[in-house]
PDB file of C-alpha atoms in Angstrom:
ATOM      1  CA  PHE A 252      -3.039 -40.901  42.808  1.00  0.00           C
ATOM      2  CA  PRO A 253      -1.644 -39.541  39.498  1.00  0.00           C
ATOM      3  CA  PHE A 254      -1.672 -41.550  36.263  1.00  0.00           C
ATOM      4  CA  ARG A 255       0.104 -39.870  33.339  1.00  0.00           C
ATOM      5  CA  CYS A 256       1.227 -41.313  30.014  1.00  0.00           C
ATOM      6  CA  LYS A 257       1.190 -40.700  26.281  1.00  0.00           C
ATOM      7  CA  ALA A 258      -1.943 -41.699  24.420  1.00  0.00           C
ATOM      8  CA  LYS A 259      -1.652 -45.235  22.996  1.00  0.00           C
ATOM      9  CA  THR A 260       0.689 -46.272  25.816  1.00  0.00           C
ATOM     10  CA  SER A 261      -0.213 -47.427  29.328  1.00  0.00           C
ATOM     11  CA  ALA A 262       0.411 -46.705  32.984  1.00  0.00           C
ATOM     12  CA  ARG A 263      -0.193 -49.453  35.557  1.00  0.00           C
ATOM     13  CA  ARG A 264       0.066 -49.395  39.360  1.00  0.00           C
ATOM     14  CA  VAL A 265      -1.068 -51.505  42.298  1.00  0.00           C
ATOM     15  CA  LEU A 266      -2.600 -49.157  44.846  1.00  0.00           C
ATOM     16  CA  GLU A 267      -2.554 -49.875  48.565  1.00  0.00           C
ATOM     17  CA  LEU A 268      -5.643 -48.200  49.965  1.00  0.00           C
ATOM     18  CA  PRO A 269      -5.957 -47.785  53.735  1.00  0.00           C
ATOM     19  CA  LEU A 270      -9.514 -47.914  55.064  1.00  0.00           C
ATOM     20  CA  ARG A 271      -9.389 -45.349  57.818  1.00  0.00           C
ATOM     21  CA  SER A 272     -11.810 -45.556  60.743  1.00  0.00           C
ATOM     22  CA  LEU A 273     -12.741 -49.110  59.813  1.00  0.00           C
ATOM     23  CA  ALA A 274     -14.593 -50.675  62.754  1.00  0.00           C
ATOM     24  CA  GLY A 275     -16.350 -53.913  63.539  1.00  0.00           C
ATOM     25  CA  LEU A 276     -14.040 -56.166  61.565  1.00  0.00           C
ATOM     26  CA  SER A 277     -14.380 -59.568  63.255  1.00  0.00           C
ATOM     27  CA  GLY A 278     -12.927 -61.776  60.525  1.00  0.00           C
ATOM     28  CA  PRO A 279     -12.023 -61.859  56.838  1.00  0.00           C
ATOM     29  CA  GLU A 280     -14.056 -59.363  54.859  1.00  0.00           C
ATOM     30  CA  THR A 281     -14.041 -58.658  51.133  1.00  0.00           C
ATOM     31  CA  PHE A 282     -14.486 -55.164  49.725  1.00  0.00           C
ATOM     32  CA  THR A 283     -15.697 -54.169  46.273  1.00  0.00           C
ATOM     33  CA  HIS A 284     -15.171 -50.976  44.284  1.00  0.00           C
ATOM     34  CA  GLU A 285     -16.901 -48.545  41.967  1.00  0.00           C
ATOM     35  CA  LEU A 286     -15.807 -45.621  39.802  1.00  0.00           C
ATOM     36  CA  ILE A 287     -17.449 -42.200  39.816  1.00  0.00           C
ATOM     37  CA  CYS A 288     -16.687 -40.306  36.593  1.00  0.00           C
ATOM     38  CA  PRO A 289     -17.697 -36.919  35.186  1.00  0.00           C
ATOM     39  CA  PRO A 290     -20.862 -37.602  33.138  1.00  0.00           C
ATOM     40  CA  ASN A 291     -19.360 -36.235  29.912  1.00  0.00           C
ATOM     41  CA  MET A 292     -16.263 -38.458  30.261  1.00  0.00           C
ATOM     42  CA  GLU A 293     -17.875 -41.804  31.058  1.00  0.00           C
ATOM     43  CA  GLY A 294     -17.426 -43.219  27.547  1.00  0.00           C
ATOM     44  CA  ILE A 295     -13.723 -42.514  27.135  1.00  0.00           C
ATOM     45  CA  ILE A 296     -12.895 -43.458  30.744  1.00  0.00           C
ATOM     46  CA  GLY A 297     -14.755 -46.745  30.346  1.00  0.00           C
ATOM     47  CA  LYS A 298     -12.480 -47.595  27.401  1.00  0.00           C
ATOM     48  CA  SER A 299      -9.214 -46.435  28.946  1.00  0.00           C
ATOM     49  CA  LEU A 300      -9.342 -47.251  32.686  1.00  0.00           C
ATOM     50  CA  THR A 301      -9.482 -50.714  34.273  1.00  0.00           C
ATOM     51  CA  VAL A 302      -9.542 -51.535  37.987  1.00  0.00           C
ATOM     52  CA  ASN A 303      -8.935 -55.116  39.149  1.00  0.00           C
ATOM     53  CA  PRO A 304      -8.848 -56.427  42.738  1.00  0.00           C
ATOM     54  CA  VAL A 305      -5.464 -57.768  43.869  1.00  0.00           C
ATOM     55  CA  GLU A 306      -6.099 -58.184  47.586  1.00  0.00           C
ATOM     56  CA  PRO A 307      -9.681 -57.090  48.342  1.00  0.00           C
ATOM     57  CA  THR A 308     -10.036 -59.304  51.425  1.00  0.00           C
ATOM     58  CA  ILE A 309      -8.517 -58.214  54.752  1.00  0.00           C
ATOM     59  CA  THR A 310      -8.540 -59.560  58.305  1.00  0.00           C
ATOM     60  CA  ASP A 311      -7.089 -56.571  60.176  1.00  0.00           C
ATOM     61  CA  PRO A 312      -8.506 -53.002  60.293  1.00  0.00           C
ATOM     62  CA  ASN A 313      -4.992 -51.620  59.692  1.00  0.00           C
ATOM     63  CA  GLN A 314      -4.461 -53.758  56.600  1.00  0.00           C
ATOM     64  CA  PRO A 315      -4.940 -51.914  53.271  1.00  0.00           C
ATOM     65  CA  VAL A 316      -6.873 -53.357  50.383  1.00  0.00           C
ATOM     66  CA  ARG A 317      -4.952 -53.582  47.108  1.00  0.00           C
ATOM     67  CA  PHE A 318      -6.300 -52.873  43.630  1.00  0.00           C
ATOM     68  CA  GLN A 319      -4.497 -52.731  40.288  1.00  0.00           C
ATOM     69  CA  VAL A 320      -5.300 -49.689  38.147  1.00  0.00           C
ATOM     70  CA  THR A 321      -4.441 -49.724  34.431  1.00  0.00           C
ATOM     71  CA  PHE A 322      -4.675 -46.544  32.369  1.00  0.00           C
ATOM     72  CA  GLU A 323      -4.566 -47.102  28.584  1.00  0.00           C
ATOM     73  CA  PRO A 324      -5.810 -43.942  26.836  1.00  0.00           C
ATOM     74  CA  LEU A 325      -6.309 -43.851  23.078  1.00  0.00           C
ATOM     75  CA  ARG A 326      -6.360 -40.055  22.789  1.00  0.00           C
ATOM     76  CA  PRO A 327      -5.211 -37.076  24.875  1.00  0.00           C
ATOM     77  CA  PHE A 328      -7.451 -35.905  27.711  1.00  0.00           C
ATOM     78  CA  SER A 329      -7.249 -34.859  31.349  1.00  0.00           C
ATOM     79  CA  THR A 330      -9.750 -35.498  34.127  1.00  0.00           C
ATOM     80  CA  SER A 331     -10.104 -36.958  37.594  1.00  0.00           C
ATOM     81  CA  VAL A 332     -12.270 -39.826  38.825  1.00  0.00           C
ATOM     82  CA  LYS A 333     -13.100 -41.231  42.229  1.00  0.00           C
ATOM     83  CA  LEU A 334     -12.276 -44.844  43.044  1.00  0.00           C
ATOM     84  CA  VAL A 335     -14.647 -45.771  45.849  1.00  0.00           C
ATOM     85  CA  ILE A 336     -14.013 -48.839  48.040  1.00  0.00           C
ATOM     86  CA  VAL A 337     -17.337 -50.242  49.218  1.00  0.00           C
ATOM     87  CA  ARG A 338     -18.146 -52.357  52.278  1.00  0.00           C
ATOM     88  CA  SER A 339     -21.179 -54.581  51.889  1.00  0.00           C
ATOM     89  CA  THR A 340     -22.353 -53.903  55.454  1.00  0.00           C
ATOM     90  CA  GLY A 341     -22.008 -50.150  55.001  1.00  0.00           C
ATOM     91  CA  GLY A 342     -19.091 -47.788  54.529  1.00  0.00           C
ATOM     92  CA  ARG A 343     -17.470 -46.075  51.545  1.00  0.00           C
ATOM     93  CA  TRP A 344     -13.879 -44.856  51.133  1.00  0.00           C
ATOM     94  CA  PRO A 345     -13.242 -42.518  48.143  1.00  0.00           C
ATOM     95  CA  PHE A 346      -9.803 -42.075  46.545  1.00  0.00           C
ATOM     96  CA  GLU A 347      -9.108 -39.599  43.752  1.00  0.00           C
ATOM     97  CA  LEU A 348      -7.324 -40.689  40.569  1.00  0.00           C
ATOM     98  CA  GLN A 349      -5.891 -37.957  38.339  1.00  0.00           C
ATOM     99  CA  LEU A 350      -5.773 -39.087  34.708  1.00  0.00           C
ATOM    100  CA  ASP A 351      -3.558 -37.238  32.215  1.00  0.00           C
ATOM    101  CA  ALA A 352      -3.109 -38.539  28.672  1.00  0.00           C
ATOM    102  CA  VAL A 353      -0.720 -36.390  26.612  1.00  0.00           C
ATOM    103  CA  ASP A 354      -0.108 -36.252  22.848  1.00  0.00           C
ATOM    104  CA  PRO A 355       0.932 -39.604  21.356  1.00  0.00           C
ATOM    105  CA  ASP A 356       3.985 -40.300  19.260  1.00  0.00           C
ATOM    106  CA  PRO A 357       3.261 -40.043  15.502  1.00  0.00           C
ATOM    107  CA  ASP A 358       1.549 -43.068  13.982  1.00  0.00           C
ATOM    108  CA  ASP A 359       3.414 -42.493  10.721  1.00  0.00           C
ATOM    109  CA  HIS A 360       5.430 -39.985   8.667  1.00  0.00           C
ATOM    110  CA  ILE A 361       4.154 -38.733   5.311  1.00  0.00           C
ATOM    111  CA  THR A 362       6.342 -36.991   2.713  1.00  0.00           C
ATOM    112  CA  ILE A 363       4.795 -35.184  -0.282  1.00  0.00           C
ATOM    113  CA  GLU A 364       6.823 -33.760  -3.197  1.00  0.00           C
ATOM    114  CA  ALA A 365       5.415 -30.935  -5.323  1.00  0.00           C
ATOM    115  CA  ASN A 366       6.691 -28.332  -7.804  1.00  0.00           C
ATOM    116  CA  LEU A 367       6.179 -24.641  -7.128  1.00  0.00           C
ATOM    117  CA  ARG A 368       2.536 -23.503  -7.593  1.00  0.00           C
ATOM    118  CA  THR A 369       1.282 -27.056  -8.163  1.00  0.00           C
ATOM    119  CA  THR A 370      -0.529 -29.490  -5.862  1.00  0.00           C
ATOM    120  CA  SER A 371       0.503 -33.049  -5.050  1.00  0.00           C
ATOM    121  CA  SER A 372      -1.482 -35.426  -2.881  1.00  0.00           C
ATOM    122  CA  VAL A 373      -1.107 -38.652  -0.925  1.00  0.00           C
ATOM    123  CA  ALA A 374      -4.115 -40.817   0.039  1.00  0.00           C
ATOM    124  CA  PHE A 375      -4.466 -43.479   2.728  1.00  0.00           C
ATOM    125  CA  ARG A 376      -7.231 -45.460   4.429  1.00  0.00           C
ATOM    126  CA  LEU A 377      -8.037 -45.507   8.131  1.00  0.00           C
ATOM    127  CA  THR A 378     -10.538 -47.570  10.154  1.00  0.00           C
ATOM    128  CA  ASN A 379     -11.992 -47.130  13.600  1.00  0.00           C
ATOM    129  CA  ARG A 380     -10.528 -49.305  16.361  1.00  0.00           C
ATOM    130  CA  PHE A 381     -14.017 -50.544  17.235  1.00  0.00           C
ATOM    131  CA  ALA A 382     -16.799 -52.342  15.339  1.00  0.00           C
ATOM    132  CA  ALA A 383     -18.885 -49.221  14.775  1.00  0.00           C
ATOM    133  CA  TYR A 384     -18.900 -46.061  12.696  1.00  0.00           C
ATOM    134  CA  ALA A 385     -17.467 -43.094  14.597  1.00  0.00           C
ATOM    135  CA  PRO A 386     -17.734 -39.359  13.842  1.00  0.00           C
ATOM    136  CA  PHE A 387     -14.290 -37.839  13.312  1.00  0.00           C
ATOM    137  CA  GLN A 388     -12.538 -34.500  12.915  1.00  0.00           C
ATOM    138  CA  ALA A 389      -9.375 -34.205  10.789  1.00  0.00           C
ATOM    139  CA  TYR A 390      -7.148 -31.131  10.968  1.00  0.00           C
ATOM    140  CA  PHE A 391      -3.592 -29.818  11.001  1.00  0.00           C
ATOM    141  CA  SER A 392      -2.251 -28.364  14.250  1.00  0.00           C
ATOM    142  CA  THR A 393      -2.120 -24.560  14.424  1.00  0.00           C
ATOM    143  CA  ASP A 394       1.674 -24.476  14.000  1.00  0.00           C
ATOM    144  CA  SER A 395       1.539 -26.442  10.729  1.00  0.00           C
ATOM    145  CA  ALA A 396       2.373 -24.958   7.326  1.00  0.00           C
ATOM    146  CA  MET A 397      -0.596 -23.361   5.531  1.00  0.00           C
ATOM    147  CA  THR A 398       0.451 -25.183   2.339  1.00  0.00           C
ATOM    148  CA  LEU A 399      -0.740 -28.515   3.815  1.00  0.00           C
ATOM    149  CA  GLN A 400      -4.402 -29.551   3.664  1.00  0.00           C
ATOM    150  CA  VAL A 401      -6.472 -32.653   4.499  1.00  0.00           C
ATOM    151  CA  HIS A 402      -9.762 -33.893   3.043  1.00  0.00           C
ATOM    152  CA  PRO A 403     -12.291 -34.755   4.371  1.00  0.00           C
ATOM    153  CA  SER A 404     -12.112 -32.662   7.534  1.00  0.00           C
ATOM    154  CA  SER A 405     -15.073 -34.434   9.153  1.00  0.00           C
ATOM    155  CA  GLY A 406     -17.365 -37.391   8.602  1.00  0.00           C
ATOM    156  CA  LEU A 407     -17.781 -40.998   9.742  1.00  0.00           C
ATOM    157  CA  LEU A 408     -14.808 -43.316  10.218  1.00  0.00           C
ATOM    158  CA  GLY A 409     -15.482 -46.850   8.976  1.00  0.00           C
ATOM    159  CA  PRO A 410     -15.543 -49.733  11.506  1.00  0.00           C
ATOM    160  CA  VAL A 411     -12.665 -52.121  12.043  1.00  0.00           C
ATOM    161  CA  ASP A 412     -12.536 -54.976   9.494  1.00  0.00           C
ATOM    162  CA  THR A 413     -13.882 -52.741   6.714  1.00  0.00           C
ATOM    163  CA  GLN A 414     -12.074 -50.789   3.990  1.00  0.00           C
ATOM    164  CA  GLY A 415     -12.347 -47.732   6.201  1.00  0.00           C
ATOM    165  CA  THR A 416     -12.313 -44.071   5.196  1.00  0.00           C
ATOM    166  CA  VAL A 417      -9.992 -42.512   2.592  1.00  0.00           C
ATOM    167  CA  PHE A 418      -8.051 -39.404   3.631  1.00  0.00           C
ATOM    168  CA  THR A 419      -6.202 -37.229   1.109  1.00  0.00           C
ATOM    169  CA  VAL A 420      -3.320 -35.006   2.232  1.00  0.00           C
ATOM    170  CA  SER A 421      -2.255 -32.261  -0.197  1.00  0.00           C
ATOM    171  CA  PHE A 422       0.782 -30.011  -0.510  1.00  0.00           C
ATOM    172  CA  SER A 423       0.591 -26.765  -2.550  1.00  0.00           C
ATOM    173  CA  PRO A 424       3.882 -24.827  -2.278  1.00  0.00           C
ATOM    174  CA  THR A 425       3.859 -21.126  -3.175  1.00  0.00           C
ATOM    175  CA  GLU A 426       7.571 -20.407  -2.755  1.00  0.00           C
ATOM    176  CA  TYR A 427      10.892 -22.187  -2.536  1.00  0.00           C
ATOM    177  CA  GLY A 428      12.619 -22.357   0.800  1.00  0.00           C
ATOM    178  CA  LYS A 429      12.725 -24.523   3.868  1.00  0.00           C
ATOM    179  CA  LEU A 430      10.754 -27.743   4.225  1.00  0.00           C
ATOM    180  CA  GLN A 431       7.055 -27.315   4.981  1.00  0.00           C
ATOM    181  CA  ARG A 432       6.018 -29.367   8.002  1.00  0.00           C
ATOM    182  CA  GLY A 433       2.798 -30.099   9.839  1.00  0.00           C
ATOM    183  CA  ARG A 434       1.103 -32.421  12.298  1.00  0.00           C
ATOM    184  CA  LEU A 435      -2.074 -34.050  10.998  1.00  0.00           C
ATOM    185  CA  VAL A 436      -4.569 -35.119  13.653  1.00  0.00           C
ATOM    186  CA  ILE A 437      -7.566 -37.420  13.088  1.00  0.00           C
ATOM    187  CA  GLN A 438      -9.705 -37.762  16.187  1.00  0.00           C
ATOM    188  CA  THR A 439     -12.875 -39.554  17.263  1.00  0.00           C
ATOM    189  CA  GLU A 440     -14.480 -39.460  20.681  1.00  0.00           C
ATOM    190  CA  ASP A 441     -12.294 -42.370  21.805  1.00  0.00           C
ATOM    191  CA  THR A 442      -9.125 -42.368  19.687  1.00  0.00           C
ATOM    192  CA  GLN A 443      -6.578 -40.021  18.144  1.00  0.00           C
ATOM    193  CA  TRP A 444      -4.186 -40.679  15.248  1.00  0.00           C
ATOM    194  CA  ALA A 445      -1.294 -38.319  14.511  1.00  0.00           C
ATOM    195  CA  TYR A 446       0.915 -38.027  11.427  1.00  0.00           C
ATOM    196  CA  GLU A 447       4.028 -35.935  10.809  1.00  0.00           C
ATOM    197  CA  VAL A 448       3.718 -34.498   7.286  1.00  0.00           C
ATOM    198  CA  THR A 449       6.606 -32.975   5.305  1.00  0.00           C
ATOM    199  CA  GLY A 450       6.261 -31.103   2.016  1.00  0.00           C
ATOM    200  CA  THR A 451       9.352 -31.023  -0.206  1.00  0.00           C
ATOM    201  CA  HIS A 452      10.357 -29.832  -3.679  1.00  0.00           C
ATOM    202  CA  PRO A 453      11.766 -32.102  -6.432  1.00  0.00           C
ATOM    203  CA  HIS A 454      15.517 -32.526  -6.177  1.00  0.00           C
ATOM    204  CA  VAL A 455      17.302 -30.612  -8.927  1.00  0.00           C
ATOM    205  CA  MET A 456      20.447 -32.305 -10.221  1.00  0.00           C
ATOM    206  CA  VAL A 457      23.298 -29.837 -10.776  1.00  0.00           C
ATOM    207  CA  PRO A 458      25.540 -30.860 -13.737  1.00  0.00           C
ATOM    208  CA  GLN A 459      28.928 -32.049 -12.554  1.00  0.00           C
ATOM    209  CA  ASN A 460      32.375 -31.869 -14.229  1.00  0.00           C
ATOM    210  CA  VAL A 461      31.215 -29.460 -16.952  1.00  0.00           C
ATOM    211  CA  SER A 462      33.888 -26.968 -18.029  1.00  0.00           C
ATOM    212  CA  SER A 463      33.106 -23.479 -19.310  1.00  0.00           C
ATOM    213  CA  ARG A 464      35.133 -22.178 -22.272  1.00  0.00           C
ATOM    214  CA  VAL A 465      35.041 -18.670 -23.726  1.00  0.00           C
ATOM    215  CA  GLU A 466      36.936 -17.967 -26.973  1.00  0.00           C
ATOM    216  CA  SER A 467      38.719 -14.665 -26.487  1.00  0.00           C
ATOM    217  CA  ARG A 468      40.622 -14.561 -29.797  1.00  0.00           C
ATOM    218  CA  CYS A 469      38.931 -13.923 -33.129  1.00  0.00           C
ATOM    219  CA  ALA A 470      39.558 -16.247 -35.987  1.00  0.00           C
ATOM    220  CA  THR A 471      42.234 -15.089 -38.526  1.00  0.00           C
ATOM    221  CA  ALA A 472      39.661 -14.390 -41.189  1.00  0.00           C
ATOM    222  CA  ASP A 473      37.707 -12.189 -38.821  1.00  0.00           C
ATOM    223  CA  GLU A 474      40.862 -10.290 -37.811  1.00  0.00           C
ATOM    224  CA  SER A 475      41.436  -9.193 -41.341  1.00  0.00           C
ATOM    225  CA  LEU A 476      38.030  -7.563 -41.413  1.00  0.00           C
ATOM    226  CA  LEU A 477      38.957  -5.426 -38.420  1.00  0.00           C
ATOM    227  CA  LEU A 478      42.089  -3.943 -40.101  1.00  0.00           C
TER     228      LEU A 478
END
């Protein structure tokens, strides 16, 4: 069963799961579930995937059980997990869930104005989504302009309900030309923030309605000197 969405959005489905080769069902029986995750992905899956029973009790061997699966990733990743339906008297039915979280929409747009061969900066604060410090990495994507920089590039992100961590984004243009653009990414183990950054030059006002006048005739006094 595929689940695909952008990070910081959600995908939700009610799955009808047939229990093949189910035998010995003599009356209503309730089934439970468990998730089997890759060991290195347990933390992020635990915060992004929820399974709730909708119709876990059946009375007929041909009747599927129904569970609601909600996928709410906070950063991009791709993996698969096994949703296992468990019978208390013995029996396990595994179903594979493919989880794909793709890049999120930008959290914000940042514009920085700087003169040629100078540096201008913009600073902002960011906190973790959870009540704990979290190691982070901050970087510009590989297709971003080299004139854009972020500081710090790593450290600890302050917990929610604190002042958080200050990030400074700088723009240092070396030549005039097209706008300098980049995608700033700040990422912890659980969450990713993305910002579209644009570097611009100050707008130069061109004088309007100014006439140019060149005197092509010498004054009379000067003409006499030329004779």
